Coordinates of C-alpha atoms in Angstrom, one line a residue:
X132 CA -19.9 -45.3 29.4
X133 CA -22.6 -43.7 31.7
X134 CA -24.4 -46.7 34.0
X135 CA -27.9 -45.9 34.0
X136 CA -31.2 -48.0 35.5
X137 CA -33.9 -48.9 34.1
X138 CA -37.2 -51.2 35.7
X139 CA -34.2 -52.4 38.3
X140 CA -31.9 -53.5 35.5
X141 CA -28.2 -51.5 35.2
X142 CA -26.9 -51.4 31.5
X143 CA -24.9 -49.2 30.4
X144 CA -25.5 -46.1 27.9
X145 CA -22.7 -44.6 25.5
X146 CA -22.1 -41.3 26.3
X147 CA -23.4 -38.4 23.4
X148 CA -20.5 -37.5 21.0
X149 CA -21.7 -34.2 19.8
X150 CA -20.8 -32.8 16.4
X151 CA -18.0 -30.7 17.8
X152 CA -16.4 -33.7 19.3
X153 CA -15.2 -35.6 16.4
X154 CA -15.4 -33.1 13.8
X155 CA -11.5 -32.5 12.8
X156 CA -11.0 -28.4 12.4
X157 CA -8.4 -27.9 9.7
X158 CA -7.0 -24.8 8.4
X159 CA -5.0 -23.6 5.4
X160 CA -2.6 -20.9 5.9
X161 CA -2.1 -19.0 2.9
X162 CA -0.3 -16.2 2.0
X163 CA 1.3 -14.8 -1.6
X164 CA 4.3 -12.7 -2.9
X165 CA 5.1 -10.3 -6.1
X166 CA 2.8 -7.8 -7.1
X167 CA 0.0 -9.8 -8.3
X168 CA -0.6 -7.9 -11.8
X169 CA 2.5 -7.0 -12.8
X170 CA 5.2 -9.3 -11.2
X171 CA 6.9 -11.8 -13.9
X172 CA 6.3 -14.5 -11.1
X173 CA 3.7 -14.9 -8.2
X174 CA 3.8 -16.7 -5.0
X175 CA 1.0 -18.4 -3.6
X176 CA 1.8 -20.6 -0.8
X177 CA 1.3 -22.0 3.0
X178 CA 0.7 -24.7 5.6
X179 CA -1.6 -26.9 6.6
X180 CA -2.8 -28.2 10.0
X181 CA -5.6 -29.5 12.2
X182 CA -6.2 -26.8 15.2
X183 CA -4.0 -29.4 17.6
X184 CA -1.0 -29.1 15.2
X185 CA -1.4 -25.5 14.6
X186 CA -1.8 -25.3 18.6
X187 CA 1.4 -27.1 19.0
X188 CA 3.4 -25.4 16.4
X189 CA 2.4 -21.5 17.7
X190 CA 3.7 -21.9 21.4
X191 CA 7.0 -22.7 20.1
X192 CA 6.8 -20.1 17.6
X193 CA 5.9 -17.3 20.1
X194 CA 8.6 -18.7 22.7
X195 CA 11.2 -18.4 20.0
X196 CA 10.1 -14.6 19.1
X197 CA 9.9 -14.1 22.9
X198 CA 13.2 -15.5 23.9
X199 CA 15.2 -13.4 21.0
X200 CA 13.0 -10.2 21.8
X201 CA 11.8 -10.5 18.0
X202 CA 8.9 -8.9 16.1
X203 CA 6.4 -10.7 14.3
X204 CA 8.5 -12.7 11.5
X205 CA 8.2 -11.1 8.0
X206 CA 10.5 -11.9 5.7
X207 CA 10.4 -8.7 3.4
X208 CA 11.1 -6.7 6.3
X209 CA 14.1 -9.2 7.7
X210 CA 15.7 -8.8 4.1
X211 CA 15.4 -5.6 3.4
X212 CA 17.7 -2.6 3.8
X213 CA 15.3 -0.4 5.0
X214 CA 12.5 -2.0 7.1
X215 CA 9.9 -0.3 9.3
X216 CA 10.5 0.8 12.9
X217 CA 10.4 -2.8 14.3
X218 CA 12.6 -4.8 12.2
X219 CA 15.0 -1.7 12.1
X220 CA 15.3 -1.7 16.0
X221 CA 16.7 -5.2 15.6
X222 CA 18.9 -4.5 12.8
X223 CA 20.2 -1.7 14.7
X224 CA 20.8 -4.1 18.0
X225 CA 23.0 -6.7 16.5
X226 CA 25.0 -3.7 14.1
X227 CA 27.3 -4.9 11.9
X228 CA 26.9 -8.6 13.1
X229 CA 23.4 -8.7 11.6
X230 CA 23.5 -10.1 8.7
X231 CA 25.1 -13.5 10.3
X232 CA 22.3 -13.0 12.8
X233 CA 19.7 -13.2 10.4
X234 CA 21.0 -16.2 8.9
X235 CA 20.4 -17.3 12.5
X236 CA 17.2 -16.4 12.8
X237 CA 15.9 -17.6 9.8
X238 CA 17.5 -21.2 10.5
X239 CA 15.9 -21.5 13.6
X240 CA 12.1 -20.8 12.3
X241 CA 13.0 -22.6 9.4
X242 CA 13.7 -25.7 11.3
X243 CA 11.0 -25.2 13.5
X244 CA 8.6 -25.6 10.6
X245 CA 10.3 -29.1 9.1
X246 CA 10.1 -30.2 12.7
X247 CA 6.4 -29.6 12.8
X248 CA 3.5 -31.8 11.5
X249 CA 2.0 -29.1 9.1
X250 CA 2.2 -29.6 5.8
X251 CA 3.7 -26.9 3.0
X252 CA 1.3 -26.1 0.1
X253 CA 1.3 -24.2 -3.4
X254 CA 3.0 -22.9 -6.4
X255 CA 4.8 -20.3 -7.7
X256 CA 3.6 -19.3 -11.1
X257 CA 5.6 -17.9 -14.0
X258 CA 3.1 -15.3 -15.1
X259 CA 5.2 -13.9 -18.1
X260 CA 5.1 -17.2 -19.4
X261 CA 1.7 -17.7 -18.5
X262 CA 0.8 -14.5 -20.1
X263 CA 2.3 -15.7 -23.7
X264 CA 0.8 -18.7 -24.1
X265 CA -1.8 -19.2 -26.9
X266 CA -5.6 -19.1 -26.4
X267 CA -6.1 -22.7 -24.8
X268 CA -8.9 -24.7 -22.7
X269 CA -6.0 -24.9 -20.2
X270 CA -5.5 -20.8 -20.2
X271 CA -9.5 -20.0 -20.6
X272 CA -9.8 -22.3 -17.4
X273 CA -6.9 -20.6 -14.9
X274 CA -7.7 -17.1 -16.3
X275 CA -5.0 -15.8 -15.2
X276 CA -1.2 -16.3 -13.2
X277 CA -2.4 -15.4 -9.3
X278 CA -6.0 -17.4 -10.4
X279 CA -3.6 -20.5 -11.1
X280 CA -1.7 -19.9 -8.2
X281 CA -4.6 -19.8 -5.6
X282 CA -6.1 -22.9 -7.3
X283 CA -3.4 -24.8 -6.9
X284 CA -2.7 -23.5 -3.3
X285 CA -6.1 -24.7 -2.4
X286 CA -6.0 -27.9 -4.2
X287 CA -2.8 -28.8 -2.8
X288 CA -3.9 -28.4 0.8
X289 CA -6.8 -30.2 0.0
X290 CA -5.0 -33.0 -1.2
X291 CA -2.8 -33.1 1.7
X292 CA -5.9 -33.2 3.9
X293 CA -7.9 -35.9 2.5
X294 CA -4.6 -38.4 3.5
X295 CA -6.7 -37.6 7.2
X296 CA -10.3 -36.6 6.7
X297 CA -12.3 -36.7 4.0
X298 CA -15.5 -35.1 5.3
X299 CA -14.7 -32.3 7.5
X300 CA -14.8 -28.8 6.8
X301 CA -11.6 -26.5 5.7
X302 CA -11.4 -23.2 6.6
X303 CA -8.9 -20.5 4.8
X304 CA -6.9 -17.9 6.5
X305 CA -5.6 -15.1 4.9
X306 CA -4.1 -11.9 5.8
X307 CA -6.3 -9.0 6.6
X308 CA -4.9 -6.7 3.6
X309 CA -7.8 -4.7 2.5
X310 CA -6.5 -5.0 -1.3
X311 CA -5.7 -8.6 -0.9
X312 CA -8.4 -9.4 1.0
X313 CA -10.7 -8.4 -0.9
X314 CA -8.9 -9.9 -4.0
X315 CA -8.4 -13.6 -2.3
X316 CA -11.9 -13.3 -1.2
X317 CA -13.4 -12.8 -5.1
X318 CA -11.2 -15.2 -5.8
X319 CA -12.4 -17.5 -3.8
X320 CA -15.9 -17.1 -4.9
X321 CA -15.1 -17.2 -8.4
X322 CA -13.5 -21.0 -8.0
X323 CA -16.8 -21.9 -5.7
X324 CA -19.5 -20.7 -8.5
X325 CA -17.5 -21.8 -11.8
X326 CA -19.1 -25.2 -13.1
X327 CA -16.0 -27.2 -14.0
X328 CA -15.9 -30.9 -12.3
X329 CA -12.2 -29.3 -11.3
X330 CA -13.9 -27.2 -9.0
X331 CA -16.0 -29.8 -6.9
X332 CA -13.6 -30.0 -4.3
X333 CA -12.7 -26.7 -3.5
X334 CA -16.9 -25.9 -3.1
X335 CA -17.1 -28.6 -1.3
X336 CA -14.7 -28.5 1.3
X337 CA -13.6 -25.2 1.6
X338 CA -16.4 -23.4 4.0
X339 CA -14.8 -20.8 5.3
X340 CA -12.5 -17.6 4.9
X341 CA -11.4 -15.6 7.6
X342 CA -9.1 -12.4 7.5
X343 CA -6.4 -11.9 10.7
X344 CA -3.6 -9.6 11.5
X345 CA -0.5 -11.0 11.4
X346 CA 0.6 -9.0 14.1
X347 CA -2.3 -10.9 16.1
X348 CA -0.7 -14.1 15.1
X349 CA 2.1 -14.6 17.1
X350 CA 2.3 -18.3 16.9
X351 CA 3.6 -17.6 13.5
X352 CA 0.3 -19.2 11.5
X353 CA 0.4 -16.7 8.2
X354 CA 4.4 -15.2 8.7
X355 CA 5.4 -19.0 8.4
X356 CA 3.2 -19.2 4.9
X357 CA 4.7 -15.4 4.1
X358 CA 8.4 -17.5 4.6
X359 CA 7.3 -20.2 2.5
X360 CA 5.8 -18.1 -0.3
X361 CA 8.6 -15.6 -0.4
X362 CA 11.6 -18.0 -0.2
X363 CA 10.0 -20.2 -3.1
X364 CA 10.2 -16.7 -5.6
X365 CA 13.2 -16.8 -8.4
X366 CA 15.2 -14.4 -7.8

């Protein structure tokens, strides 16, 4: 409360609580996995989290990756047999006692995320399946399997939201992949302008897109959706 005076008389004034000052800033993480026209399953999965929580979450994700010399964490790469120059230079470290160290590694992030107050989001779609089914409202409405997918991605962190804040703003994050992008991007779009009722939400909360590096992410933000959305693949 500011005291202020007025004709000799001291009251007191509540201070100005500008739109930036209240408005909660939440983010959905997203990120997929499987080629996204040809893969009998795809993906599409991440977290969600006010800035605070995402805040929170990133300087103990980039500690971790600090403290054990690590490169940004992508899952592909950790698996694989034949990663690029970064992920190979830490295979090469540990030797023949990397595979228990991966198992390490993967523990640890993947308990730093259960620890953490984001929430996980998506679905992983069987897109031969999807692909067979007879003409339907339900299949003239999803289109197609990474269409479904991204739906329900969104509409699953939107439901998670709205148990905090019904009113503010969401804002999307994707990678910057110049195919996928572009392809979240239209996709995006195409939920926004199509008329169905099961569509209000997504127009209406969902103001914003934004592309980033992962490699600019440090705190983790889109490699601990890329965990979540290749870990959830059959195999």
């Amino acid at each position: 409360m500011n005291p202020s005076r007025y004709s000799g008389c001291e009251f007191d004034l509540p201070e100005a609580v500008t739109f930036e000052g209240w408005m909660a800033q939440i983010y959905i993480y997203g990120d997929e996995s499987g080629k996204l026209d040809t893969s009998d399953f795809v993906s599409m999965c991440g977290y969600v989290g006010t800035r605070d929580r995402w805040q929170a979450f990133s300087v103990g994700w980039a500690e971790e990756l600090a403290h054990r010399g690590l490169p940004p964490i992508h899952l592909s790469q950790i698996m694989s047999d034949h990663p690029k120059q970064a992920w190979r230079e830490v295979q090469e470290r540990f030797g023949s006692d990397w595979p228990a160290e991966r198992e390490r590694i993967l523990a640890t992030f993947g308990a730093m995320i259960r620890r953490s107050n984001i929430f996980a989001v998506g679905a992983v779609v069987d897109s031969k399946f999807f692909r067979e089914l007879p003409d339907s409202e339900f299949k003239e409405f999803y289109k197609d399997p990474v269409f479904l997918g991204f739906y329900a991605l969104l509409m699953s962190g939107i439901r998670r939201i709205e148990c905090l804040d019904r009113l503010s703003p969401i804002g999307f994050i994707v990678d910057d992949d110049r195919e996928k992008a572009m392809d979240f991007y239209n996709r995006l779009d195409e939920a926004r302008t199509m008329k169905s009722p099961l569509c209000t939400q997504i127009r209406d909360r969902i103001k914003a897109i934004t592309f980033a590096r992962d490699e600019a992410y440090l705190g983790g933000h889109l490699k601990s959706g890329h965990m979540r959305s290749l870990q959830n693949r059959p195999y």
